[in-house]
mmCIF file of C-alpha atoms in Angstrom:
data_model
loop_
_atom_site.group_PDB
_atom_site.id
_atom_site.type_symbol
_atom_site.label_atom_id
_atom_site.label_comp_id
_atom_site.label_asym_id
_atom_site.label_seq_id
_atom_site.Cartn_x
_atom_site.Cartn_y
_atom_site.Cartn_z
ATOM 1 C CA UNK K 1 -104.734 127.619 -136.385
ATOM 2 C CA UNK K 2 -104.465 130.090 -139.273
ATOM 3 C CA UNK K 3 -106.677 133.111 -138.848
ATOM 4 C CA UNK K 4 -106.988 135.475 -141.830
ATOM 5 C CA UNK K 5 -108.354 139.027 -142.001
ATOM 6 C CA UNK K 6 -109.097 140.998 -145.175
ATOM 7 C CA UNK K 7 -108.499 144.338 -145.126
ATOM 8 C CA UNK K 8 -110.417 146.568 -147.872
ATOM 9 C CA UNK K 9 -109.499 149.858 -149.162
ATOM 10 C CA UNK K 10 -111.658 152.684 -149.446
ATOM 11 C CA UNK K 11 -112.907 154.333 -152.701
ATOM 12 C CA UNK K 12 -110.573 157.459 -152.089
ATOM 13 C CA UNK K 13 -108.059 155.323 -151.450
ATOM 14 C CA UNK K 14 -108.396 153.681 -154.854
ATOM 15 C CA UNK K 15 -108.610 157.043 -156.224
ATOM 16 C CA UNK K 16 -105.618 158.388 -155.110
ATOM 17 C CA UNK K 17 -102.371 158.401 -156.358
ATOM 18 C CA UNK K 18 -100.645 155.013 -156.213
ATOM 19 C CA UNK K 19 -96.969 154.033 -155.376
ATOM 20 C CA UNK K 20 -97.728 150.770 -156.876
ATOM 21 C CA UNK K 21 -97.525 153.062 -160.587
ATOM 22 C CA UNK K 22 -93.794 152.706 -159.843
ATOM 23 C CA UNK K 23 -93.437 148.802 -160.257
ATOM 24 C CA UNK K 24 -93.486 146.759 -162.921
ATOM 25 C CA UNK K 25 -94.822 148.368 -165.920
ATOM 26 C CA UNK K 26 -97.953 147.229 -167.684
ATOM 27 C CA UNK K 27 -98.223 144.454 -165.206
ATOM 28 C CA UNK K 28 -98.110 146.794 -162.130
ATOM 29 C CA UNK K 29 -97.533 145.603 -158.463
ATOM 30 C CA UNK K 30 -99.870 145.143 -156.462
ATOM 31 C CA UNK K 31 -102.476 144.019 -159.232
ATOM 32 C CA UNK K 32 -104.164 141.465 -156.081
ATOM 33 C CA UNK K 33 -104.084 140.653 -152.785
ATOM 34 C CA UNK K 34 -100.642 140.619 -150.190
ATOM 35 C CA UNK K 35 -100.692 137.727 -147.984
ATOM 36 C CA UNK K 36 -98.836 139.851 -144.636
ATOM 37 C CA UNK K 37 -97.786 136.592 -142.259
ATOM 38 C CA UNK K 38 -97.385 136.974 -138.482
ATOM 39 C CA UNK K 39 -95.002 134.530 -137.115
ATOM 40 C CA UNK K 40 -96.982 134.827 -133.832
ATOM 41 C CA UNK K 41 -100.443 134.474 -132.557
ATOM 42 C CA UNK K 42 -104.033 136.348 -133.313
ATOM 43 C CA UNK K 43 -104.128 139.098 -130.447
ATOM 44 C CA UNK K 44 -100.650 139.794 -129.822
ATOM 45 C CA UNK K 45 -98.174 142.590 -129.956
ATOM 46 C CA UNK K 46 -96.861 141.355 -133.351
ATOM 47 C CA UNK K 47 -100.351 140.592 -134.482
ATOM 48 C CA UNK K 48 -101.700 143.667 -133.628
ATOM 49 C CA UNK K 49 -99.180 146.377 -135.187
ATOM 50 C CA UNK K 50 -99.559 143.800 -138.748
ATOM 51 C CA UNK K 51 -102.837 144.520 -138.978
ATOM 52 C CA UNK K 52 -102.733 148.023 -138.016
ATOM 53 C CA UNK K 53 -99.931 148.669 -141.131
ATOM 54 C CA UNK K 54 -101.870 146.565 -143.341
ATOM 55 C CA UNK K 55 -104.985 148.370 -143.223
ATOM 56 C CA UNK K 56 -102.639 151.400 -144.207
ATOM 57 C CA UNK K 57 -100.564 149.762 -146.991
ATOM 58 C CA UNK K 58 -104.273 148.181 -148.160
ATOM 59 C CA UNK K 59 -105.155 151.812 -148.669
ATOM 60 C CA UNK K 60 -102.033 153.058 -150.376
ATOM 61 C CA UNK K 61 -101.347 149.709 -152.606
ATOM 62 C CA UNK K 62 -105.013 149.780 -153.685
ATOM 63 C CA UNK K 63 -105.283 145.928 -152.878
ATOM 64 C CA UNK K 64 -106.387 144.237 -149.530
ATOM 65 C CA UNK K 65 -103.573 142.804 -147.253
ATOM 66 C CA UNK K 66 -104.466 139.898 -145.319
ATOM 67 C CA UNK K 67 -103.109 138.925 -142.623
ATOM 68 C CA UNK K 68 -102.288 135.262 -141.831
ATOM 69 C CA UNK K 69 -101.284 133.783 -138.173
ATOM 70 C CA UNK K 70 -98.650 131.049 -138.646
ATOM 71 C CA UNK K 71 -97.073 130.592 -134.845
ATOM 72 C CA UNK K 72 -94.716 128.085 -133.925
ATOM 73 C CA UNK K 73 -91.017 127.330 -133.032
ATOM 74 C CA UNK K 74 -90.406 130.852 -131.393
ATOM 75 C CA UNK K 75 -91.262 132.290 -134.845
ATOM 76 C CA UNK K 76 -89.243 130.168 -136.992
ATOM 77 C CA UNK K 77 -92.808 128.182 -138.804
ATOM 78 C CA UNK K 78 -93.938 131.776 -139.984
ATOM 79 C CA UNK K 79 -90.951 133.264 -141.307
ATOM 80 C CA UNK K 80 -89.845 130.126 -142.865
ATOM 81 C CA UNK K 81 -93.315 130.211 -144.412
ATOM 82 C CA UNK K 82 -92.174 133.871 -145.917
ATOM 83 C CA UNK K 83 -88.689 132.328 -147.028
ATOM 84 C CA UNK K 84 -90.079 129.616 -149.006
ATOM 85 C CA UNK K 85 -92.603 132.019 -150.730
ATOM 86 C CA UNK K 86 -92.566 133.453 -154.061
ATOM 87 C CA UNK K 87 -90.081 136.270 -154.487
ATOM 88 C CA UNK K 88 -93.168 138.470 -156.627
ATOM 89 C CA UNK K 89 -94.200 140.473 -153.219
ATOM 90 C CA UNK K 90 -97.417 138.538 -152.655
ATOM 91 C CA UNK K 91 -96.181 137.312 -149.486
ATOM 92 C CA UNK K 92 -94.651 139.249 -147.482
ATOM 93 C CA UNK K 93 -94.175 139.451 -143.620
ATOM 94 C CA UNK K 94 -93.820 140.615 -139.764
ATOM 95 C CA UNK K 95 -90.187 139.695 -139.030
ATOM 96 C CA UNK K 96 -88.481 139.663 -134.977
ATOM 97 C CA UNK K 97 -86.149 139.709 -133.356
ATOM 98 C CA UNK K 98 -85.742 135.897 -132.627
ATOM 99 C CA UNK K 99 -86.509 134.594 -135.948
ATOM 100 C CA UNK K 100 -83.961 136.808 -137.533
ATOM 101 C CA UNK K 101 -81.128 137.736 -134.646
ATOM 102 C CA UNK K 102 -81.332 134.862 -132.358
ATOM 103 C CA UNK K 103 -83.153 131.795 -133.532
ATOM 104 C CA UNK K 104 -80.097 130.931 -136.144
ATOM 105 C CA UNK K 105 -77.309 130.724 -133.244
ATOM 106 C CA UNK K 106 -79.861 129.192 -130.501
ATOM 107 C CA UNK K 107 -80.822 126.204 -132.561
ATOM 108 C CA UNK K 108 -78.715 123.512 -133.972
ATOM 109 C CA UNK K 109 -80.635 124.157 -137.767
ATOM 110 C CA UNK K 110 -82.876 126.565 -138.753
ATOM 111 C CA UNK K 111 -84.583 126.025 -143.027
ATOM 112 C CA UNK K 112 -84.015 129.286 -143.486
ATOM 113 C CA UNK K 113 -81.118 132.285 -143.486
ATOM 114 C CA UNK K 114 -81.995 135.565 -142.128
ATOM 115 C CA UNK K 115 -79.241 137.187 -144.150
ATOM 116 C CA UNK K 116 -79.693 135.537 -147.853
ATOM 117 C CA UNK K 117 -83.206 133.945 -147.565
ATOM 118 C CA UNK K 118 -85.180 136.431 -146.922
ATOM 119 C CA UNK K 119 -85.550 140.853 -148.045
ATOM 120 C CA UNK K 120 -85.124 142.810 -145.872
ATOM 121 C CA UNK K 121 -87.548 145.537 -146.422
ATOM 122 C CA UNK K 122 -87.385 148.126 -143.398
ATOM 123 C CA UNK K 123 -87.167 148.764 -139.906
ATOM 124 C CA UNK K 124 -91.104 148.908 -138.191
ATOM 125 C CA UNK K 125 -90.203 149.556 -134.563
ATOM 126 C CA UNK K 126 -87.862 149.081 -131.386
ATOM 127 C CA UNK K 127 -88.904 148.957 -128.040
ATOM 128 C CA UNK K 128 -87.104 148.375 -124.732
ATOM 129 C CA UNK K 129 -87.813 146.425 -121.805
ATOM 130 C CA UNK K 130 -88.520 147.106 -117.960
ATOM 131 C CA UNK K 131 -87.110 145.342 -115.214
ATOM 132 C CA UNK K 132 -90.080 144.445 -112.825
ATOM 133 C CA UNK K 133 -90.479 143.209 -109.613
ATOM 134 C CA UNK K 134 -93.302 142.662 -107.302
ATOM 135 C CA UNK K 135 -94.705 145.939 -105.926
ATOM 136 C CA UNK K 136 -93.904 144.631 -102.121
ATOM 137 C CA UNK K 137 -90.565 142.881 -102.790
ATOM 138 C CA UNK K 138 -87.908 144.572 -100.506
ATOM 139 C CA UNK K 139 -85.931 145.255 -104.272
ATOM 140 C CA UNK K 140 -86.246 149.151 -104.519
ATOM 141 C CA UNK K 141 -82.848 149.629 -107.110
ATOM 142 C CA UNK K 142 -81.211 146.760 -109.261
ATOM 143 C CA UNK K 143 -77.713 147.115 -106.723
ATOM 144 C CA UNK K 144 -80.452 145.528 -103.992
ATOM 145 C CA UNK K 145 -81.541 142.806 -106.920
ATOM 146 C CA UNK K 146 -78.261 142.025 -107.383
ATOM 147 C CA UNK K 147 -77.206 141.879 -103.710
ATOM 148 C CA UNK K 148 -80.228 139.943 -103.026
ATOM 149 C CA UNK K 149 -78.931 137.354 -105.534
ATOM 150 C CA UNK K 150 -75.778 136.864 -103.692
ATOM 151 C CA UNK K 151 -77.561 136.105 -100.408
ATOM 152 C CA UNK K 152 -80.327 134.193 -101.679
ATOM 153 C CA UNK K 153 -79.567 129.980 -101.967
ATOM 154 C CA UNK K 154 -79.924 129.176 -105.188
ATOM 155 C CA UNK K 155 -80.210 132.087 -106.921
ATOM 156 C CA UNK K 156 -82.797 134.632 -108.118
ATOM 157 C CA UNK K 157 -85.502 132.885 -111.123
ATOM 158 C CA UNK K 158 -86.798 134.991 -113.374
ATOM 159 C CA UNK K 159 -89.786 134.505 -115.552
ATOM 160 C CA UNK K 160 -89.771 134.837 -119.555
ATOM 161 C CA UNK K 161 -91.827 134.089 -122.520
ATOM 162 C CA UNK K 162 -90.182 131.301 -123.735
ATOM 163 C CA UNK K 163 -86.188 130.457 -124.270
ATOM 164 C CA UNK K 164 -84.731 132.850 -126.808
ATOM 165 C CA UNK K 165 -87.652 135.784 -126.342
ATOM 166 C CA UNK K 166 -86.352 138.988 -125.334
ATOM 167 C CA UNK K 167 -87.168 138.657 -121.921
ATOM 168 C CA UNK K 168 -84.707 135.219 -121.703
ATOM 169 C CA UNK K 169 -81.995 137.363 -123.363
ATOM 170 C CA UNK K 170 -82.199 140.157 -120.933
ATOM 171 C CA UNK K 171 -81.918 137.883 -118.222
ATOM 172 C CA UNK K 172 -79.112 136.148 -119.810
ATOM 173 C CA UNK K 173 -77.117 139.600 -120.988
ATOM 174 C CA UNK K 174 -77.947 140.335 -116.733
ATOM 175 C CA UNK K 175 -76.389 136.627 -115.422
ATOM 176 C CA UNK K 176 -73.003 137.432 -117.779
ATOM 177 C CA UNK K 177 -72.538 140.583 -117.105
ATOM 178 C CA UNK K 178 -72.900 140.221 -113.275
ATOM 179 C CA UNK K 179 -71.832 137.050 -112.540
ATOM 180 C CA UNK K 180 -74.773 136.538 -110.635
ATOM 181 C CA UNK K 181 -76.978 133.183 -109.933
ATOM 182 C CA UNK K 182 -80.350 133.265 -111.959
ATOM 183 C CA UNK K 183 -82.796 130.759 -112.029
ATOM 184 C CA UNK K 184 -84.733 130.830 -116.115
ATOM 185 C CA UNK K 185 -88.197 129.841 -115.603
ATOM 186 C CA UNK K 186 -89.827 129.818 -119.144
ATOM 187 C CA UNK K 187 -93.707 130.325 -119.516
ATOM 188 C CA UNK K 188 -96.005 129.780 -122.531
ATOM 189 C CA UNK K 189 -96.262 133.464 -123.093
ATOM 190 C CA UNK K 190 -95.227 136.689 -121.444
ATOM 191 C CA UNK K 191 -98.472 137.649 -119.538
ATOM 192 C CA UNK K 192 -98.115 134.146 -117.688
ATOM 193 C CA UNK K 193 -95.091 135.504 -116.556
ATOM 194 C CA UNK K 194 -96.285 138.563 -115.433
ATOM 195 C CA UNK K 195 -98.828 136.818 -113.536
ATOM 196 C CA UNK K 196 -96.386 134.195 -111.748
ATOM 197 C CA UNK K 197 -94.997 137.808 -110.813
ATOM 198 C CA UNK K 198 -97.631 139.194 -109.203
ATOM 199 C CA UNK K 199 -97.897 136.386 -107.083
ATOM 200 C CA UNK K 200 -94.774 136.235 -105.954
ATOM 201 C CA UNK K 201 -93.879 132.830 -107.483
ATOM 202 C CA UNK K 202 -90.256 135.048 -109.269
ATOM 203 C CA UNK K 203 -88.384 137.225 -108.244
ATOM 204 C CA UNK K 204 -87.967 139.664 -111.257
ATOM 205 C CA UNK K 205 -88.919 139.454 -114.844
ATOM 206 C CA UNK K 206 -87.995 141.614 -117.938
ATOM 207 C CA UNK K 207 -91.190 142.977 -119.527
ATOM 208 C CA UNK K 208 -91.750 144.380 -122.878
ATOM 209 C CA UNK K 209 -92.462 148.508 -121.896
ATOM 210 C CA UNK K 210 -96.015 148.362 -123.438
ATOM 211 C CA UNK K 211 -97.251 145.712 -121.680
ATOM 212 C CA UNK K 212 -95.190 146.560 -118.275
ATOM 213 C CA UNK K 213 -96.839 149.949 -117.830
ATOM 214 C CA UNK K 214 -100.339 149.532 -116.856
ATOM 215 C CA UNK K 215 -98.890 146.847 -114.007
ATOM 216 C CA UNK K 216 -96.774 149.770 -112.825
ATOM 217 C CA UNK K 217 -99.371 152.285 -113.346
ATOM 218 C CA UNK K 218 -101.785 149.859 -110.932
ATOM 219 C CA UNK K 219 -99.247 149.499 -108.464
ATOM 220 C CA UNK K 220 -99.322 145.700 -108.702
ATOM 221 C CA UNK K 221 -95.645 146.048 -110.118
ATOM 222 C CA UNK K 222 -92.358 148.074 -109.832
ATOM 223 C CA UNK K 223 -90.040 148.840 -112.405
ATOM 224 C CA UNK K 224 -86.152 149.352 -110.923
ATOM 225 C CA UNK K 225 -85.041 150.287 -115.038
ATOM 226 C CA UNK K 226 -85.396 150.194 -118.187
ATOM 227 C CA UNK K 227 -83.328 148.626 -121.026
ATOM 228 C CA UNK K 228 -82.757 151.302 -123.518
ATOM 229 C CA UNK K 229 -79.812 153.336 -123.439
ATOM 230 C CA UNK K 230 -81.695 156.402 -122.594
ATOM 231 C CA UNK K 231 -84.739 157.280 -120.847
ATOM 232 C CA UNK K 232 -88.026 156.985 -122.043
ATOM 233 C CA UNK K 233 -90.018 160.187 -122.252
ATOM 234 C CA UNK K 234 -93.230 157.557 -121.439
ATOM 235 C CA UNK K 235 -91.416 157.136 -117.668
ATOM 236 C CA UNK K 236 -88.856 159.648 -117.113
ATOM 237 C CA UNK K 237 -88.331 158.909 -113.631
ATOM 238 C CA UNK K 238 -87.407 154.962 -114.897
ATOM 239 C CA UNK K 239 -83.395 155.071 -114.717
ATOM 240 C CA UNK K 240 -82.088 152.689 -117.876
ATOM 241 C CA UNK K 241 -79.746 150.094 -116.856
ATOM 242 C CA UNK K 242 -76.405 151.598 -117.170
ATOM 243 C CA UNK K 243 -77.414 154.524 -115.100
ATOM 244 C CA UNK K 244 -78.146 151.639 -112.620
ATOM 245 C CA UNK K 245 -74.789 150.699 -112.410
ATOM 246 C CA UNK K 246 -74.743 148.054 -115.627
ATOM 247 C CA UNK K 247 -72.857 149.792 -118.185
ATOM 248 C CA UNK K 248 -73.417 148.651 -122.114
ATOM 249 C CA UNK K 249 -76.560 146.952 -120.720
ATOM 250 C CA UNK K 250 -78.805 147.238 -123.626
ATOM 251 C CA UNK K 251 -81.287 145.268 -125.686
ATOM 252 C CA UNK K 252 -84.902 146.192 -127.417
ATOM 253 C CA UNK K 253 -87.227 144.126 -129.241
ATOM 254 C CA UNK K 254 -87.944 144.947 -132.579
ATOM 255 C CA UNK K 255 -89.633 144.036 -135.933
ATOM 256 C CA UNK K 256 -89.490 144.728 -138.937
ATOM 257 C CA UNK K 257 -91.073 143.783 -142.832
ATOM 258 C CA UNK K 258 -89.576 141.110 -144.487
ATOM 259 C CA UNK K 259 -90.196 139.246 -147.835
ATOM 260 C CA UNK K 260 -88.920 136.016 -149.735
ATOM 261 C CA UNK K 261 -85.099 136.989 -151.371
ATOM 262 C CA UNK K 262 -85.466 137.617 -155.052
ATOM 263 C CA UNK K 263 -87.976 139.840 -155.175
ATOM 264 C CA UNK K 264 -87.920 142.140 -157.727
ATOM 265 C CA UNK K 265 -85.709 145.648 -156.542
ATOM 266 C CA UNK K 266 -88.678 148.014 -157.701
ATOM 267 C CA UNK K 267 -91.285 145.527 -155.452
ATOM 268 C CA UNK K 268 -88.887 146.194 -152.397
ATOM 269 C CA UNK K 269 -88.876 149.598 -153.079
ATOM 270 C CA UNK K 270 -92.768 149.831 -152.710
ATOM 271 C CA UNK K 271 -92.844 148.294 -150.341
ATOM 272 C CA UNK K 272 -89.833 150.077 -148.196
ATOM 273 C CA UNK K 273 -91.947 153.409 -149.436
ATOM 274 C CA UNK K 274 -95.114 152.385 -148.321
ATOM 275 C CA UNK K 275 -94.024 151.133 -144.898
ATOM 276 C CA UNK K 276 -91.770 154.339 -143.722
ATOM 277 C CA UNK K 277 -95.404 156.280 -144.851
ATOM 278 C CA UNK K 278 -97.014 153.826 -142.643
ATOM 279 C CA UNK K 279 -94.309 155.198 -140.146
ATOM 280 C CA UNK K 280 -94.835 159.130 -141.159
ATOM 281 C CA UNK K 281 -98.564 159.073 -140.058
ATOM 282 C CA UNK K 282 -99.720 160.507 -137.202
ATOM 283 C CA UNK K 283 -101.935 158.510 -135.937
ATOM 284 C CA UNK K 284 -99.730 155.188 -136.207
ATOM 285 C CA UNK K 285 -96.823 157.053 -134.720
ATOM 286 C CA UNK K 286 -98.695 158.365 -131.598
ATOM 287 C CA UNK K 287 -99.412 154.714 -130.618
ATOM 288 C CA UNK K 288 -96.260 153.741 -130.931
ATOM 289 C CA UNK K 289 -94.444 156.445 -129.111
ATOM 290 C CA UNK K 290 -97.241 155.879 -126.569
ATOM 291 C CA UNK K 291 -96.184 152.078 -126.210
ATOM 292 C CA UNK K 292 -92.225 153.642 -125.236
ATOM 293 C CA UNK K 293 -91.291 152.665 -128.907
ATOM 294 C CA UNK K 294 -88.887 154.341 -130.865
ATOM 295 C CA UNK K 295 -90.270 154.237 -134.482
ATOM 296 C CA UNK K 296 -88.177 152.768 -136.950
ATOM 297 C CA UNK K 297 -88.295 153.296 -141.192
ATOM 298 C CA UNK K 298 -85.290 153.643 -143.706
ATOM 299 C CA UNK K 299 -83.831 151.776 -146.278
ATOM 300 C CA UNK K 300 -83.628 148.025 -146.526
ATOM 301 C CA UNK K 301 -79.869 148.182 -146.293
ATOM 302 C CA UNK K 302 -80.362 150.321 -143.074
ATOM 303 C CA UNK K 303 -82.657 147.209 -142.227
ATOM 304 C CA UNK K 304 -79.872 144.310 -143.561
ATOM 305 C CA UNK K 305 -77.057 146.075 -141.121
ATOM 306 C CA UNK K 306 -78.959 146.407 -138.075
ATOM 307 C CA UNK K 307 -80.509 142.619 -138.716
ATOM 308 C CA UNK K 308 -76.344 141.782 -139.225
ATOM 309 C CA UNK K 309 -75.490 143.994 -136.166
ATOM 310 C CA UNK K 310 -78.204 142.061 -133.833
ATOM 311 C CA UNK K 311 -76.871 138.340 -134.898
ATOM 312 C CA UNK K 312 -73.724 138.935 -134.062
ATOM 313 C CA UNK K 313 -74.318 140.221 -130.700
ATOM 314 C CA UNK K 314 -76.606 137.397 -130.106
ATOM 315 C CA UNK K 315 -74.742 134.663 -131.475
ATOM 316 C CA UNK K 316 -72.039 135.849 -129.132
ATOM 317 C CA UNK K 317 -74.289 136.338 -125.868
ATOM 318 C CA UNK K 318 -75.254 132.636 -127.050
ATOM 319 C CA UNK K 319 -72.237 130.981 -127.134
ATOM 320 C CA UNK K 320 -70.736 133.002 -123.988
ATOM 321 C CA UNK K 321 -73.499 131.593 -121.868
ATOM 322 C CA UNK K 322 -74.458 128.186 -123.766
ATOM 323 C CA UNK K 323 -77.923 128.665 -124.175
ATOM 324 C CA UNK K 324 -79.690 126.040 -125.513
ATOM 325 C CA UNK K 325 -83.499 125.636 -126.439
ATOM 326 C CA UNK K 326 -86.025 123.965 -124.338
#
């Protein structure tokens, strides 16, 4: 179901100076409403950080952004929505890491290309993930994970949102670069994961950091390390993979804002400028860096060669361990 929000601007924010003056001339953009589409549900991660940009870029464009819920096909029915758009910056939208990096080697055909269907405006945000396991499983480090794979019959299984999601990759980057037996057990979501977790039903999962913390914080889970390639200053005491003994161990989620290809260069560049503002402002970056996050922003060729960077590595991580979807 589609769920739509319209966010209003303020009267100072209509007073104040625009970067939507720097766009098209007499017929300036934005002169009405963005459509901003989430390739995920209402009340998610995704979800939530859209509408907490658009009521920014709603105050800087002068126009409302509205956000619109199109989930589906691990994110490929949203941001196909935003690749078959038109290219005038009216639609615009949330774009991931499966969508763009992984959903394009993991499926047989995709309706849209990443890389020439689709601007790519900027960077929003990376974040990594914790490994977690039960807070009374007898893991304490990921060398006793591991070991306990080798002894156990049949493997270790391992929860994840879904085949493709970041959780699913980490698992799979962990079962190549280990040699170890793993057991995927997808869920419709990552919280059902979680909760399989807690009660003991798998044996590990990989959690996004924001949503991993307050189950270590209560106790109810333990994180043996993180999947960035340093430490978070969130958890310090966390060590990150390849201080755990898995060397070149390292994947993040991320999103970023991406529009229809062909829209017009000085569109983009509103855009790009309104987002890394988005990015500048305290408030904004303080939950993020809260959440473990490492803010993102920059150009949208910064954006197009990390996007290129991330498909290859997939594709490869793919192929190596013939995923397939489910």
């Amino acid at each position: 179901m589609q769920r739509r929000t319209f966010l209003k601007t303020t009267a100072a924010a209509l007073a104040a100076p625009s970067l939507a003056a720097s766009a098209d001339g007499p017929g300036r953009y934005p002169s009405r409403p963005i459509t901003l589409i989430v390739a995920y549900v209402a009340g998610g991660s995704t979800d939530q950080r859209a509408r907490q940009l658009a009521r920014f870029m709603a105050s800087a464009l002068g126009q409302p952004v509205i956000v619109e819920n199109r989930p589906g096909a691990n994110g490929n029915i949203g941001t196909d929505a935003v690749a078959r758009a038109e290219p005038d910056g009216y639609t615009i939208g949330m774009g991931n890491l499966a969508p763009l990096a992984v959903n394009p080697a993991l499926y047989r055909k995709t309706s849209f290309d990443p890389i020439t269907q689709l601007s790519l405006i900027a960077l929003i945000e990376r974040g990594p993930l914790m490994l977690m396991v039960p807070a009374e499983s007898s893991y304490r480090t990921v060398a006793d994970l591991l070991e306990g794979g080798r002894r156990k019959p049949g493997g270790l299984s391992y929860g994840s949102s879904g085949t493709g999601s970041a959780h699913h990759l980490s698992g799979e980057l962990l079962r190549s670069m280990t040699k170890t037996d793993l057991v995927h057990i997808p869920y419709k979501g990552g919280a059902a994961a979680v909760v399989a977790l807690m009660g003991n039903q798998l044996d590990f999962v990989f959690e996004p950091m924001y949503s991993a913390m307050p189950s270590m914080k209560s106790g109810r889970l333990r994180a043996l390390a993180i999947t960035s390639e340093h430490r978070s200053p969130v958890a310090p005491g966390i060590p990150t993979m390849a201080e755990a003994g898995l060397p070149g161990f390292h994947i993040e989620n991320w999103q970023g804002l991406i529009g229809p290809a062909g829209m017009p260069p000085a569109t983009v560049q509103v855009l790009n400028a309104t987002l890394n503002r988005a990015l500048a402002d305290r408030d904004i970056r303080a939950q993020m860096l809260a959440q473990g996050n490492e803010i993102g922003g920059g150009s949208p060729e910064q954006f197009a060669a990390f996007v290129k960077t991330e498909s290859e590595r997939w594709r490869a991580v793919i192929a190596a361990n013939g995923i397939q979807p489910e």
